[in-house]
Coordinates of C-alpha atoms in Angstrom, one line a residue:
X1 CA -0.1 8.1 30.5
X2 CA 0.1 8.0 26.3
X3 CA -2.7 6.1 24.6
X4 CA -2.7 4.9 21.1
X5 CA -5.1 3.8 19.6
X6 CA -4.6 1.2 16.2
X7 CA -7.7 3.1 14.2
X8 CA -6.4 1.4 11.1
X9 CA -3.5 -1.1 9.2
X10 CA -4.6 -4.0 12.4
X11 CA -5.6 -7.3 11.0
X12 CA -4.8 -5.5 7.5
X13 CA -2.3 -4.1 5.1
X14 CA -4.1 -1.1 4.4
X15 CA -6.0 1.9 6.3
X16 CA -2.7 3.2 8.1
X17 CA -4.5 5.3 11.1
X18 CA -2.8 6.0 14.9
X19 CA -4.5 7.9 16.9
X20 CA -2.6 9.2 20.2
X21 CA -3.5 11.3 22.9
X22 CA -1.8 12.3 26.5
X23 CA -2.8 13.0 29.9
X24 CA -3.4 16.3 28.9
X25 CA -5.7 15.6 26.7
X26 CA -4.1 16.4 23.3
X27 CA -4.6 14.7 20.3
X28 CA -2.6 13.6 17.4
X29 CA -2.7 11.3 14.3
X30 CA 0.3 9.1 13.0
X31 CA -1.0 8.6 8.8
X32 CA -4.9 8.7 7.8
X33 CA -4.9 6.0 5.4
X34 CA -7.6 4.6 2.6
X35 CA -8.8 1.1 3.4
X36 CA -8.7 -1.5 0.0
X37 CA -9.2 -4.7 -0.4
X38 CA -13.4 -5.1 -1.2
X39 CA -16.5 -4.4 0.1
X40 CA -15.2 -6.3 4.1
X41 CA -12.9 -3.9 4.4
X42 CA -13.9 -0.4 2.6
X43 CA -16.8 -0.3 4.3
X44 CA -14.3 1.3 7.0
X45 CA -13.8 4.2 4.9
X46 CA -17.0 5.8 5.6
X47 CA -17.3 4.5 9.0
X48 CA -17.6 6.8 12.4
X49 CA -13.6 8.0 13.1
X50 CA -13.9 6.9 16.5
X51 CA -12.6 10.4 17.1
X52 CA -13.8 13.7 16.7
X53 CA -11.5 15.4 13.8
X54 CA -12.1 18.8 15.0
X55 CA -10.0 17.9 17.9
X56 CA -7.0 16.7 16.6
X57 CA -4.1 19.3 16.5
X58 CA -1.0 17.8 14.2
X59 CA -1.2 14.7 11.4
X60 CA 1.9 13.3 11.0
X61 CA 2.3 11.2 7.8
X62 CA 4.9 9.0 6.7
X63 CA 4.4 8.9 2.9
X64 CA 2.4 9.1 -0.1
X65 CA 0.5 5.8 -0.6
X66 CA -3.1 6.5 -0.7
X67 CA -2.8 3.3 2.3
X68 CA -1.2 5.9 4.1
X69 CA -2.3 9.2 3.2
X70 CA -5.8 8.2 1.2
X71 CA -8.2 10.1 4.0
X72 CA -6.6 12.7 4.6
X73 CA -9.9 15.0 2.6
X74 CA -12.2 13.2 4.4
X75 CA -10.4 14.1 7.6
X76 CA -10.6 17.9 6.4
X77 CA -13.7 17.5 5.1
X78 CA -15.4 16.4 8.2
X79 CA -13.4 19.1 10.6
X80 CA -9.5 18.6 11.1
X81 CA -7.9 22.2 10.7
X82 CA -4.5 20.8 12.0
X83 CA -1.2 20.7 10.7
X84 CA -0.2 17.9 8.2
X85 CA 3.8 17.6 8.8
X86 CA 5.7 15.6 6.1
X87 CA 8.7 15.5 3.9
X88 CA 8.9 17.6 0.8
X89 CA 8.8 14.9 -1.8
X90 CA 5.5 13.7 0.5
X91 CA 3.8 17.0 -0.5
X92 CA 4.2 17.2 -4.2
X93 CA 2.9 13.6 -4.4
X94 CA 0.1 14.4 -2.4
X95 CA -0.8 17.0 -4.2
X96 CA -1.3 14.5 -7.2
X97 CA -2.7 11.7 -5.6
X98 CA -5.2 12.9 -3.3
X99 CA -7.1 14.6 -6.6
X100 CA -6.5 11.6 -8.5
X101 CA -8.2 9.9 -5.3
X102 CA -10.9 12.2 -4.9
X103 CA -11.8 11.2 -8.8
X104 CA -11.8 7.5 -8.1
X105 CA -14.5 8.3 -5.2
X106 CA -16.4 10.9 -7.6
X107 CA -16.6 8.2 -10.2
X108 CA -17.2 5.2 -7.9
X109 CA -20.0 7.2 -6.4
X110 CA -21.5 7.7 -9.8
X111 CA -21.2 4.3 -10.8
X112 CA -22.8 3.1 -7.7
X113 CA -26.1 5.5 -8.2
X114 CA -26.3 4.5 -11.8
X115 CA -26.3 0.5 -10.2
X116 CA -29.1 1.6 -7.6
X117 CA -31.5 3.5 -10.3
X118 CA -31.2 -0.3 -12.6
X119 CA -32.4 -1.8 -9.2
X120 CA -35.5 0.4 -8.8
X121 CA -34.2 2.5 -6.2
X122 CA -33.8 6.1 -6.2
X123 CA -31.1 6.9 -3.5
X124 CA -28.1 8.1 -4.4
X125 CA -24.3 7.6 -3.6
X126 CA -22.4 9.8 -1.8
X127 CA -18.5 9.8 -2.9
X128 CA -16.5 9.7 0.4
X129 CA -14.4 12.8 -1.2
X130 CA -14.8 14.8 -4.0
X131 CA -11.6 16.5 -6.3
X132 CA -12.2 19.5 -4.4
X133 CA -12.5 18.3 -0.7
X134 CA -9.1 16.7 -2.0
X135 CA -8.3 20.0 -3.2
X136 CA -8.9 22.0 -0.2
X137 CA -7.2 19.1 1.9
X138 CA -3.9 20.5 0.5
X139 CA -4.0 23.8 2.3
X140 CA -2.6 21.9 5.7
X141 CA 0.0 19.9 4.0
X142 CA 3.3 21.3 6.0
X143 CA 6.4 20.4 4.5
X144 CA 9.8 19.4 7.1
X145 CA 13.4 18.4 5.9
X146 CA 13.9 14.8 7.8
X147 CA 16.9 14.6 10.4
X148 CA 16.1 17.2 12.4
X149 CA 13.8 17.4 15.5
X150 CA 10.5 19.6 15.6
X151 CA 8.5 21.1 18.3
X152 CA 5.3 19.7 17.6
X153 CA 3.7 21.5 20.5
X154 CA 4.9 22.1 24.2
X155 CA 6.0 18.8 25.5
X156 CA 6.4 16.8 21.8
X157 CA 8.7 16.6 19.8
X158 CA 9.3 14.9 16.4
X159 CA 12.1 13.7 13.8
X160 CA 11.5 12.4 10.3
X161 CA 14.1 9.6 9.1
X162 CA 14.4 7.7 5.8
X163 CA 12.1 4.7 5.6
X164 CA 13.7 3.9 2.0
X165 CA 10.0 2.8 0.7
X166 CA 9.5 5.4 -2.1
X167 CA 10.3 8.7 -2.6
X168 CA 9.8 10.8 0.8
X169 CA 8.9 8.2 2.7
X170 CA 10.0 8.2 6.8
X171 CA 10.1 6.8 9.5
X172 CA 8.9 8.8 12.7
X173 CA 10.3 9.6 15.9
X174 CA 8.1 10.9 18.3
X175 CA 9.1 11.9 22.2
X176 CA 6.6 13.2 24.5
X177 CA 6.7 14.4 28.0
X178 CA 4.2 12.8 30.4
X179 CA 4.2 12.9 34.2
X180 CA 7.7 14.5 34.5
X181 CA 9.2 11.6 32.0
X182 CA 9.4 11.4 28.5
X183 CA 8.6 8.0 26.4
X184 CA 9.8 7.7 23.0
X185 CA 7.6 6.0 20.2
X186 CA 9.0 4.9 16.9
X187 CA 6.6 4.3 14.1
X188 CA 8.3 2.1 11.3
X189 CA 5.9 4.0 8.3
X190 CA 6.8 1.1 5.7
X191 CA 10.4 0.3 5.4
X192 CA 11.9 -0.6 2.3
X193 CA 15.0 -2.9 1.7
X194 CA 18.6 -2.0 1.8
X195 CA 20.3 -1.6 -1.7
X196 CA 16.6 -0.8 -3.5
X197 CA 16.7 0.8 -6.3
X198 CA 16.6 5.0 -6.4
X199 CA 16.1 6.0 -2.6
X200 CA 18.8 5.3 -0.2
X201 CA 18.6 2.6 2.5
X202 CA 16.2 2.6 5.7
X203 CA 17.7 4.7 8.4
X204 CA 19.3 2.9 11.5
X205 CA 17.4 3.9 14.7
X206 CA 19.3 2.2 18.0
X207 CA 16.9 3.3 20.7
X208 CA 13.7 3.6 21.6
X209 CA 10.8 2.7 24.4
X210 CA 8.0 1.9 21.8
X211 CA 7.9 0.4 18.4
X212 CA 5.0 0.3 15.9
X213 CA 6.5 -2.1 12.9
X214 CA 4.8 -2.9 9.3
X215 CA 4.7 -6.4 8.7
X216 CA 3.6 -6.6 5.2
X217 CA 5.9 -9.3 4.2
X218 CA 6.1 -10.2 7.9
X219 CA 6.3 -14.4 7.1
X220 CA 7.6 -13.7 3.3
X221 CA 11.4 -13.8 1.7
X222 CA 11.8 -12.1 -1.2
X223 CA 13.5 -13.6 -4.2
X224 CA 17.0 -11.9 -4.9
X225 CA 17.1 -8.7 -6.8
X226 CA 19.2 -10.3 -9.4
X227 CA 16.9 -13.5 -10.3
X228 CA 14.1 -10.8 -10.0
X229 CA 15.5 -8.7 -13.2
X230 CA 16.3 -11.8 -14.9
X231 CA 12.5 -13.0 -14.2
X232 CA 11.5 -9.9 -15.8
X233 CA 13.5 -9.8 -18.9
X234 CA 12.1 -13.5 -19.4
X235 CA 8.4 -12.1 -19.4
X236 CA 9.3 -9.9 -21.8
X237 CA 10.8 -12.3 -24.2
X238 CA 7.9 -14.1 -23.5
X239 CA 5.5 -12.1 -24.8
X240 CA 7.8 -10.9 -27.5
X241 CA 8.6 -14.3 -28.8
X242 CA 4.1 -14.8 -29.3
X243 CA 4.1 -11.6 -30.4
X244 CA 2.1 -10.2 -27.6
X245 CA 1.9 -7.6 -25.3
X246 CA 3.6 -7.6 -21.4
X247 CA 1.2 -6.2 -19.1
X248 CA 2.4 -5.0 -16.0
X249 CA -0.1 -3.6 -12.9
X250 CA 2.0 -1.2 -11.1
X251 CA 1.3 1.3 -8.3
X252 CA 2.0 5.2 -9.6
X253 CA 4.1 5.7 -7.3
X254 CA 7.5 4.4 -6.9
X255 CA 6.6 0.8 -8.7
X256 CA 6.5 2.7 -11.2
X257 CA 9.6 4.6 -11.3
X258 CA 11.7 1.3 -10.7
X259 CA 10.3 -0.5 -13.4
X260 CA 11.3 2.2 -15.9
X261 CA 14.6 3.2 -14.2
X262 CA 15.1 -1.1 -14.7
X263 CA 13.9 -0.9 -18.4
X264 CA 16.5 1.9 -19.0
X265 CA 19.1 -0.3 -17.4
X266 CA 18.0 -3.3 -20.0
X267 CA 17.9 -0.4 -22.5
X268 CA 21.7 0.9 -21.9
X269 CA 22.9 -2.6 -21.8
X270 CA 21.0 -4.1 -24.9
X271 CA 19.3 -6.7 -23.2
X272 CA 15.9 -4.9 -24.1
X273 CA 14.1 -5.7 -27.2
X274 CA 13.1 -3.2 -29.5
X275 CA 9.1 -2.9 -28.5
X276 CA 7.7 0.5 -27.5
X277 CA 6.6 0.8 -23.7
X278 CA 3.5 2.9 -22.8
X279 CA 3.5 4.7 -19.6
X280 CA -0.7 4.5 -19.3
X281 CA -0.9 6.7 -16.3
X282 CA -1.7 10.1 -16.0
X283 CA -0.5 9.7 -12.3
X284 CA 2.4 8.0 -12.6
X285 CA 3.3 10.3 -15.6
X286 CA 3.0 13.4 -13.3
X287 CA 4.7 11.1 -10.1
X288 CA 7.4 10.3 -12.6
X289 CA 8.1 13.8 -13.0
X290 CA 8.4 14.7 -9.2
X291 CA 11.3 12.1 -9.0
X292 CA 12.8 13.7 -12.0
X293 CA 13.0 17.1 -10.1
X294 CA 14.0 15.5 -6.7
X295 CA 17.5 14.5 -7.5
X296 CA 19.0 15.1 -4.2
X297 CA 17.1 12.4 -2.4
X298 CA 18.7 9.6 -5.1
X299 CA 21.1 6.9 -3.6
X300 CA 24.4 6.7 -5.2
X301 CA 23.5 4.7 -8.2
X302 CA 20.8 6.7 -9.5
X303 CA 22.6 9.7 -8.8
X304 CA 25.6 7.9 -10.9
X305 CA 23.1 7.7 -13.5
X306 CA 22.8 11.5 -14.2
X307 CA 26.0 12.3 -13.7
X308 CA 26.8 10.4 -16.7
X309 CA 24.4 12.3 -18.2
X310 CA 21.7 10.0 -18.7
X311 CA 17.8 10.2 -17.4
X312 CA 16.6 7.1 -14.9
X313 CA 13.6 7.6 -16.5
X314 CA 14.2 7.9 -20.1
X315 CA 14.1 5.8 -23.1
X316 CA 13.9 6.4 -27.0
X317 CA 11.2 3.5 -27.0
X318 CA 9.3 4.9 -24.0
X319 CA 5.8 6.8 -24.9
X320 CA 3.2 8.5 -22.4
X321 CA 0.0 8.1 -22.6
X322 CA -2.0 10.5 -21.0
X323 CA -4.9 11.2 -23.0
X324 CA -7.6 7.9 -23.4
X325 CA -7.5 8.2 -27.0
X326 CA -3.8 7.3 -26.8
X327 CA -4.6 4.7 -23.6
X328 CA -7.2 3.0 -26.5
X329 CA -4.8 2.7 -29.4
X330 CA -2.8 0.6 -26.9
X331 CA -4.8 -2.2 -27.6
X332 CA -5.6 -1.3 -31.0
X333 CA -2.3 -1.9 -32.6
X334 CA -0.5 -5.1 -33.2
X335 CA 2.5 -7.0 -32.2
X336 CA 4.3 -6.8 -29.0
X337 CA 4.5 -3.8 -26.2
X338 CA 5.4 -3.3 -22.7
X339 CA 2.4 -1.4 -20.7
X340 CA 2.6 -0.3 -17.0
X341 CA -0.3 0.4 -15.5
X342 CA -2.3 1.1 -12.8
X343 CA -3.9 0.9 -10.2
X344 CA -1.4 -2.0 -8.7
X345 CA -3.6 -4.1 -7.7
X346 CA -5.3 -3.8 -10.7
X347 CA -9.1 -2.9 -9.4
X348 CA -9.4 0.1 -10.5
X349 CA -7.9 2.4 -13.9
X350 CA -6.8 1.7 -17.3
X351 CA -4.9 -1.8 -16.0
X352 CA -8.4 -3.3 -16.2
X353 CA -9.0 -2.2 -19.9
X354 CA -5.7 -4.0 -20.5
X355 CA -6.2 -6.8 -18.7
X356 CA -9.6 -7.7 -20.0
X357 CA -8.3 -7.3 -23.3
X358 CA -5.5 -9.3 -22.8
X359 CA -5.6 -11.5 -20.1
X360 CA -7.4 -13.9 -22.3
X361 CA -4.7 -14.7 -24.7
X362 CA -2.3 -17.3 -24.4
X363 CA 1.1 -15.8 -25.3
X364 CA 0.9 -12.7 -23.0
X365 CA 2.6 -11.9 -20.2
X366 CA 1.6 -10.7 -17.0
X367 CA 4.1 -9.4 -15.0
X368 CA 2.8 -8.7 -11.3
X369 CA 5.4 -7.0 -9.2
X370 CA 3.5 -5.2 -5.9
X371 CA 1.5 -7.1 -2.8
X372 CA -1.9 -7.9 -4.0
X373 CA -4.4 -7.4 -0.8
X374 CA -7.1 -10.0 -0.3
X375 CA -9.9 -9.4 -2.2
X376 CA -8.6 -7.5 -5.0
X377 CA -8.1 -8.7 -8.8
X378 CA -4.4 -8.9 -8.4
X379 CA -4.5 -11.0 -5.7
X380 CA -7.1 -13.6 -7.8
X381 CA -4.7 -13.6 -10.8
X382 CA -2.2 -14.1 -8.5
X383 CA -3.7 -17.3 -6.8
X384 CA -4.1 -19.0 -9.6
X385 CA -7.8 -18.5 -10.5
X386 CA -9.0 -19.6 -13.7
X387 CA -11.7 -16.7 -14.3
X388 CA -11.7 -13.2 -12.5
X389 CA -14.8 -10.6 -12.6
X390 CA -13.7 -7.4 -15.1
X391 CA -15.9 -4.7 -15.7
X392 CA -19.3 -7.2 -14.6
X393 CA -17.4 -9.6 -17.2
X394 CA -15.9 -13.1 -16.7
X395 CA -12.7 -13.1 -17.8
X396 CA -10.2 -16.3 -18.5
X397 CA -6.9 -15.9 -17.5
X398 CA -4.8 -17.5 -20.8
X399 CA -1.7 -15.3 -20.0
X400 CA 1.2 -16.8 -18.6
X401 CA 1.4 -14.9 -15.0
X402 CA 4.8 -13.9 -13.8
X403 CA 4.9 -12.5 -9.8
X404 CA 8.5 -11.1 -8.9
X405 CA 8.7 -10.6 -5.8
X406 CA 12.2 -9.4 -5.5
X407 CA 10.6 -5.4 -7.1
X408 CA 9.0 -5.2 -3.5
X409 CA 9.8 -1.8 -2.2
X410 CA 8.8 -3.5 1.5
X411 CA 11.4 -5.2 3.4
X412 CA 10.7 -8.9 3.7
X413 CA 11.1 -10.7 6.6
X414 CA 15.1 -10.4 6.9
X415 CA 15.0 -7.4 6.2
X416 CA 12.5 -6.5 9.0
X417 CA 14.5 -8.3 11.6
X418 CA 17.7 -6.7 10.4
X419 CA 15.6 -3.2 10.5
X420 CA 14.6 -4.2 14.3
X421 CA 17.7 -5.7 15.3
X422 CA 19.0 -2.0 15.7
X423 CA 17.0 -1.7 18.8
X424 CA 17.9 -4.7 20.5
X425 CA 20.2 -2.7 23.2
X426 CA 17.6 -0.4 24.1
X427 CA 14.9 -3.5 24.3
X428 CA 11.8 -1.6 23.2
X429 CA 7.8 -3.3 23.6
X430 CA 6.9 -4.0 19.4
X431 CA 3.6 -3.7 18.4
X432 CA 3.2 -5.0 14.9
X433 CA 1.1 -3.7 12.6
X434 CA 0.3 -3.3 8.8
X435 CA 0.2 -6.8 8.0
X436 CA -2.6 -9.7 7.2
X437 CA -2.8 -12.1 10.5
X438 CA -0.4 -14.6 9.4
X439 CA 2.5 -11.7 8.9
X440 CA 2.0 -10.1 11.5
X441 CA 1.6 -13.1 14.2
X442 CA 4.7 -15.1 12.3
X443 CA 6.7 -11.5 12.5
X444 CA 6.3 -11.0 16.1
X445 CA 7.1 -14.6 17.0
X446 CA 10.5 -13.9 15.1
X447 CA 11.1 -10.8 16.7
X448 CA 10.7 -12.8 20.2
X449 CA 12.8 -15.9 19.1
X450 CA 15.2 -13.7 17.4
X451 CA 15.7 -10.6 18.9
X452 CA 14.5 -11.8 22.2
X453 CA 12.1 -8.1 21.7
X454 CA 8.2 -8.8 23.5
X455 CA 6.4 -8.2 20.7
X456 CA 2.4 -7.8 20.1
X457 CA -0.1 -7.8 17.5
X458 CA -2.9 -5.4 17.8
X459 CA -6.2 -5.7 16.9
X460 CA -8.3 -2.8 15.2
X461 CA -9.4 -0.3 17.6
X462 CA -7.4 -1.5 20.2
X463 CA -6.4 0.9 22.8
X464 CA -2.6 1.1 23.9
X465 CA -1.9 2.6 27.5
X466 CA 1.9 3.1 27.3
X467 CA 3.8 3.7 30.4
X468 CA 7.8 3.1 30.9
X469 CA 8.0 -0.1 30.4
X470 CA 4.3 -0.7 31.3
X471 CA 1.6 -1.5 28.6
X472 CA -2.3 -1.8 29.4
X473 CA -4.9 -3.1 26.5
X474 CA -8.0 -2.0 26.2
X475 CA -10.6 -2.7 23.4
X476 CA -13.0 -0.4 21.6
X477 CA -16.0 -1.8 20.3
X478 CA -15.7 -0.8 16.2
X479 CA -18.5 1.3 14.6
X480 CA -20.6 -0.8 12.3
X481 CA -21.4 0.3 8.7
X482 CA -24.9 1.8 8.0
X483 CA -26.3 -1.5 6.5
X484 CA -24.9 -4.5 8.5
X485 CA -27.0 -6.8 6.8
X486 CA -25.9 -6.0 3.3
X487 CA -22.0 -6.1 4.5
X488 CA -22.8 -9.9 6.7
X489 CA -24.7 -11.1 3.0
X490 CA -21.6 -9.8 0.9
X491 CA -18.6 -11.7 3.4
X492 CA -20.1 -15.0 3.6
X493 CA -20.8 -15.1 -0.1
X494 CA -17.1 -14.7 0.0
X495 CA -16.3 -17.2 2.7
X496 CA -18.6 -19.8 0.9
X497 CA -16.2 -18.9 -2.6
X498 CA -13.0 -19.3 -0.7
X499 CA -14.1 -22.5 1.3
X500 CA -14.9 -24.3 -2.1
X501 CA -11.4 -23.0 -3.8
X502 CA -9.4 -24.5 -0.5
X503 CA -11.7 -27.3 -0.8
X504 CA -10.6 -27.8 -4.1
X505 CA -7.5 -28.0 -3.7
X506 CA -7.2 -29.9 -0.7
X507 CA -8.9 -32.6 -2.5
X508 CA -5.9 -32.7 -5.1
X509 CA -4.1 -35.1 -2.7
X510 CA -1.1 -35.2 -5.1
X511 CA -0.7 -31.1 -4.9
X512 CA 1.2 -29.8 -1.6
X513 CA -0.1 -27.2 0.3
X514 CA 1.1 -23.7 -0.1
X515 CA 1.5 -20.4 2.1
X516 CA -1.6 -19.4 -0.4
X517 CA -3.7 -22.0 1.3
X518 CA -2.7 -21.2 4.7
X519 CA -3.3 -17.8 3.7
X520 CA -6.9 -18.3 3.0
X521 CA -7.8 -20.5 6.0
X522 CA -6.5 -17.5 8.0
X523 CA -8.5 -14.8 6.1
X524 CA -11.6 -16.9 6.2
X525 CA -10.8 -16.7 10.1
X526 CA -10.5 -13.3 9.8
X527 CA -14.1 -13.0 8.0
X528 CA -16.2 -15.5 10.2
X529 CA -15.0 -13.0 13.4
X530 CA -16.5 -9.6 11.5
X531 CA -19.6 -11.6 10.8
X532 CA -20.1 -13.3 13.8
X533 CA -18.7 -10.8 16.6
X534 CA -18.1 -12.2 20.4

């Protein structure tokens, strides 16, 4: 008997978290992932494990994204003395991105005490990690070359495959022994899509028992790559022709790297105006230099690119800003600029300087190319909204907004039945994962009328009892955060905002109804079941 338990990334994109464990009685984790998305979802972060960290052997980890990766230092922190197993590229972004993380929490902490001592009260905020629980996190980081099988431990085995997300990212076999047979588990990681720009294309896995599939863009098509770079080159004329700046919100971490590596492209074939781009990132300048050094895991193109002598990531026009003095002239000087930054979904780092600073004025562009969860800033700008909170500020939103969909570096909806398609002949039980409720109940029906593959949509906490061919359910009730008042106050101030917006727009008769409005009816479902639980 194999038991997993979904810990994290059920009902949700974020908070990637497995947690399995044999009849022996030996625990592992698949990713230990940061919840995002606002306070009805973070709240997780600092909730009970549901496990005891102390006890868990081996963490294996499919990439970088702080969705994926983001607690690992609080799993040290509070006992794990494991092994982390991972790709090499996986390790040097870590080692970037878990300090950069462990500042966010530092500096959210602080924030949050200064908020408490205006209110009159004197208890402070404890940061979920600090740099140096981060720091010390990196000691168990364990780096493996993909394609070939580990011993785990006696009776496990494992195999890291390309995922073709970002850089280092994998897919995970897993075998283990149990009862005198052996079940095989594949967890998808996040694939990316086939012909995507700098890593090579998802690996093709034909057999398996179990699979665990993202559904991120699990009811989504992307637009073609082609009208996507065209899109893009429009929001830049955009801007240019106002004079204005194009702002782009972009994860550090592969986003990124394809925007440059596209801007270079524009560059080479003079499609690019002359503007100068600012990098703003201190972590996606140091990410950007880790896929400089790790050449050997380019696909053909990129690797084309340098043989011909040229960087992917170069430009005369392109300028890093590390320092904040330089992220502050940004918006000091005049005329029009290209400036990527982050954090992606643009609620936290310098992208919120820019945006309040810009988002205001008509003739701007702003150029959103990543998912946006619900309940983040992106996601607002994204839907449309006429104001969005920055800094405790109202902010208008003059700019014109440009989402291309078609820089994902997920596979949509093709490209995750093409993905699954592979396994068709060995008929595996799918449990999808990773996605908001729509995705992931419109994937799995799609899987089933497709692929004919049984397919099943976890909830969080749910317990999996895997046997061959035999799955049992069981549900785990989910540890509540300290102040369950405060958290029940805070989500139906938010169901009462999105009830009047769909209200709103309901009432517009003459306006159809978009996936955006189904979207919302399903997350308020979502929201009335964590604050009215069975």
């Amino acid at each position: 008997m194999i038991k997993i338990t979904c810990m994290g990334a059920a009902g949700t994109v974020t908070g990637s978290n497995y947690l399995i464990e044999d009849s022996r009685g030996k625990k592992m984790l698949v990713d230990c992932g940061l919840f995002q998305g606002g306070k009805q979802t973070e709240w997780r972060n600092s909730a009970d494990w549901g496990f005891d960290p102390r006890e868990i052997g081996t963490l294996l980890l499919t990439h970088a994204h702080i969705d994926h990766s983001g607690r690992i230092p609080k799993l040290v922190k509070d006992g794990f003395q494991g092994k982390i197993i991972t790709s090499p590229p996986t390790v040097e972004l870590c080692e970037i991105m878990l300090l950069d993380s462990g500042h966010v929490q530092e500096m959210e902490a602080e924030w949050q005490t200064r908020k408490n001592k205006r209110k009159g009260s004197k208890k402070g905020f404890q940061a979920l990690y600090t740099v140096e629980d981060a720091r010390a996190s990196l000691q168990y980081l364990s780096p493996v070359e993909r394609d070939q099988v580990i011993d785990i431990e006696p009776g496990i085995k494992a195999r890291f495959r390309n995922a073709g997300h970002i850089l280092g990212s994998s897919i995970i076999e897993l075998w283990i022994e149990d009862a005198g047979a052996e079940i095989k588990i594949v967890f998808s990681g996040d694939i990316g899509k086939n012909r995507q720009l700098i890593v090579k294309d998802p690996f093709e896995i034909t057999d398996t028992d179990y699979l665990f599939i993202e559904s991120t863009y699990g009811n989504r098509l992307h637009r073609s790559f082609e009208d996507s770079q065209a899109e893009l080159l429009d929001a830049i004329r955009y801007a240019v022709s106002n004079n204005e700046k194009v702002i782009i919100p972009a994860f550090a971490v592969e986003r990124t790297q394809e925007i440059i590596y596209l801007l270079g492209e524009f560059y080479r074939n003079g499609s690019l105006p002359d503007i100068p781009i600012y990098l703003d990132s201190p972590l996606a300048i140091k990410a950007t230099e880790i896929f400089r050094k790790n050449k050997k895991y380019y696909d053909e193109k990129a690797a084309a690119i340098v043989d011909q002598g040229f960087d992917p990531f170069d430009m005369p026009n392109l300028k890093f800003t590390p320092s904040t003095e330089e992220s502050m002239a940004i918006n000091r000087k005049p005329g029009s600029a290209i400036v990527i930054a982050g954090s992606g979904m643009c609620t936290a780092g310098r992208i919120k300087h820019h945006l309040k600073h810009n988002l205001w004025r008509s003739g701007v562009s702003i150029v959103i190319v990543g998912f946006q969860a619900m309940g983040t800033t992106g996601r607002r700008i994204v839907d449309g909204e006429k104001q969005v909170r920055i800094f405790r500020e109202d902010v208008s939103v003059a700019a014109k907004v440009f989402t291309i969909g078609g820089f994902s570096a997920h596979a949509d909806q093709k490209g995750l039945l093409e993905w699954a398609g592979h396994f068709a002949g060995s008929n595996p039980r799918v449990f999808v994962t990773h996605g908001e409720p729509t995705a992931s109940e419109t994937l799995a029906a799609k899987l089933k009328e497709d692929l004919n593959l049984e397919a099943y949509v976890p909830r969080m906490r749910e317990s999996l009892i895997l046997e061959p061919k035999k799955v049992t359910h069981a549900m785990a009730p989910e540890a509540a955060p300290e102040d369950m008042n405060q958290i029940m106050r805070a989500n139906v101030i938010n169901i009462e905002k999105e009830l009047e917006e769909l209200k709103r727009r309901l009432a517009k008769k003459d306006k159809e109804i978009s996936e955006v409005d189904i979207d919302r009816l399903k997350y308020i479902e979502e929201e009335f079941r964590m604050v009215l639980p069975e």
